[in-house]
Amino acid sequence: MTNTNSGSHPALEVETLGFKYGGADGFAISVPALRLGAEEQILLTGGSGTGKSTLLQIIAGLFNPDRGSVRVSGRDMHSMHGAARDRFRGAHIGMIFQTFNLLQGFTAKENVLAALMFSGVARSEHQERASDLLKKLGIARMDAPVESLSVGQQQRVAVARAVACKPALVLADEPTASLDPENSASAIELIQTACREAGAALLCTSHDPAMRGRFGRVESLENLRSGAASGAESRIGAGVGS
Amino acid sequence: MNDFTIIRRSLSARKLSTVLTSLSVAVAVALMLVLLMMRESGRAAFERGSGNMHMLVSLDSDPLTGILNSVYLAAPPRRAIEHAKFQDLASKPFWAYFIPTQIGDSYRGLPVFATTEEFFTKFQPGEDEKWRLKAGRFFDKNFEIVLGARAAEATGLKIGDKISLTHGMPQPRSAESQSKGDAPAPHVHDEYKFEVVGILEPTGGAHDRAVLTSITSSWILHAHDRREKEEHASGRTEEHAHDEHDHDHDHAHDHEAMTTEADLTDADKKVTGVYARVVSRPGSNASAMIPVVFGQMRADSSITVAQPSQEINKLFAIVGSVDQILIAMAAVVAASSGISILLALYNSMEQRRRQVAVLRVLGASAGRIFRLVLCESLALGAIGAAAGVAGALIGGRIVANEMKSRLGLVLEPSISWELGLGVVGGALLLAAIAGLLPAAVAYRTSVAKNLRPLG
């Protein structure tokens, strides 16, 4: 399976990133360095309100940092402007949210097709790719409106949508926060497997300690801020993550 | 999946709002179209009705009334031109034709138009457009009838059918007189049967709903009435005298002696209107002659002379101000429909901020979102405009039927390409303008803020 990662570039490179909330003096988010290799999966921990989601949005190009750079597949996100950045995000980055953020009133398949529509993937491939992906993720009623599906199925649709364009990087923002522990485990398993199969790197945020054991590399925002982040040092569990 | 799917889903998610907003556009478009359509077809009907005549001579109180009565068969003129006067006018050298007409009788509510055979050979329902028969032939004898196309349709009469004409034309009765039942019963000229010999092709003019017969037949009918009255009056005198002398014999005056052309006096030969065309001689220009002849005729204060084109312009100038008020009202309805599109979309933006944010995350640019909302507004305008055009065609037909049954005015409502495109284009432009603000709101929607919960 080929993804949108270009050549030998890491999926994500963050350098000297600083972000201030409007008018504040100091940087609320500061990441001296963060590198995510192709297909690598990393868990980013931190308490509520520490800026995990904001960091993901900066990486996705939805916010501009006040300092530093973010490169996805070797492209500097913030050197691109307007529609070019939006197109790049659609083609190279998938996003999964805690509340799924599915398009209400659209069917499961249309939600996946919507992602493909803006991805640059040839239109002739859209239908087949969306159907295959949903089938693989166990969605039988792909023509049903998403709001008629169970929560678990909605999450599968959200995962399918995130990996549909075979992105270089998937950003998952607290994807299990609203699930019970048993469902959390299966949900994260689903996301990790889907990313691996799509050839995408995964940056997942969570404040759930139970998640730590499922990732080969775990970073906390505090460690990143102090520059202590290191894949080797923070590697905790084995076998579950890559 | 394409932009159209997103627009369709978005509209169907707000079905009631979509239907009501489209309906308001449809009402505005239909209203505008019906008004414009009626104005155009009304003018066309009026312009066609006068055919190739240059002027009308009558004794009506004013030229416009003359045109309405004798050309559009609105009502019988109150006064008729005497035979001697007609002959004097007809003898002028400048006429290509000078065709006498008489209206006053009716058949099942349809006007009887009495004239001469020249009406079919010289008067043309349109410039370079001759009368055409759908069936039968033109009348060439007394008591023969040719039916206008709509008259044939309305009565269901066929060639060979025989009918009697009714004296007078039906007048709208007040509710009071109807309830009292005090309107006199119409007098039917049942002594004379008229035979249908021809049915005309439609021309779009007022003559389509006329029952046409020879003017001599009409004179004979009324001469017969006159003679009956005279005999009745003399009979009463005789009866009175017999009573006094106690004579006992039958005085039945059965009026078995039918009136013929030979019984006609000059006083019977009444003409209510004359269709006239100025002669065009080789080397001379008829249109240059018209004002000269018109001036000469107007100098005769005993007659009323009317030029149809001038009178139609006069009529439309009178009706025009009402017309403009109605069009202004339609424009107000159109503007309010634009506001309802704006409100519907603007209010929906509040609920759709998250959808917009998700589409942005998926890779839709702000410009694309702007276009999507604008297209959604255009879709509302297009749905409304399509419904409006359909409504206008149906409404136009209803109004035309009402005009025909109430006023006898034959309208052919149709939407020309120019008119249709103009109004539909206007509705779309209005929808586009109404969509600008909601589109701008969508364009400026903060993606990050609307992808809650934020960490």
PDB file of C-alpha atoms in Angstrom, chain B residues 37 42 58 94-95 102 112-113 153 168 188 194 199 230 232 250 280 310 316 342 362 385 446:
ATOM      1  CA  MET B  37     -46.750  37.928 -19.644  1.00  0.00           C
ATOM      2  CA  GLY B  42     -52.579  41.780 -23.724  1.00  0.00           C
ATOM      3  CA  SER B  58     -68.399  55.022 -35.541  1.00  0.00           C
ATOM      4  CA  PHE B  94     -59.421  57.412 -50.631  1.00  0.00           C
ATOM      5  CA  TRP B  95     -60.646  54.060 -49.290  1.00  0.00           C
ATOM      6  CA  GLN B 102     -72.882  45.886 -36.832  1.00  0.00           C
ATOM      7  CA  VAL B 112     -72.632  38.338 -33.314  1.00  0.00           C
ATOM      8  CA  PHE B 113     -70.483  40.305 -35.716  1.00  0.00           C
ATOM      9  CA  GLU B 153     -64.820  25.676 -29.553  1.00  0.00           C
ATOM     10  CA  GLY B 168     -78.692  42.160 -27.394  1.00  0.00           C
ATOM     11  CA  VAL B 188     -84.545  35.347 -29.270  1.00  0.00           C
ATOM     12  CA  PHE B 194     -78.978  30.691 -39.314  1.00  0.00           C
ATOM     13  CA  ILE B 199     -65.329  27.757 -39.047  1.00  0.00           C
ATOM     14  CA  GLU B 230     -95.700  48.173 -35.929  1.00  0.00           C
ATOM     15  CA  HIS B 232     -98.776  44.885 -32.921  1.00  0.00           C
ATOM     16  CA  ASP B 250    -110.209  36.136 -34.874  1.00  0.00           C
ATOM     17  CA  SER B 280     -52.376  52.760 -51.612  1.00  0.00           C
ATOM     18  CA  GLN B 310     -53.101  55.334 -31.302  1.00  0.00           C
ATOM     19  CA  PHE B 316     -51.876  51.057 -22.409  1.00  0.00           C
ATOM     20  CA  LEU B 342     -30.466  35.436   3.276  1.00  0.00           C
ATOM     21  CA  LEU B 362     -10.825  17.591   5.055  1.00  0.00           C
ATOM     22  CA  ALA B 385     -37.458  30.174 -10.174  1.00  0.00           C
ATOM     23  CA  SER B 446     -12.907  29.570  12.573  1.00  0.00           C
TER      24      SER B 446
END
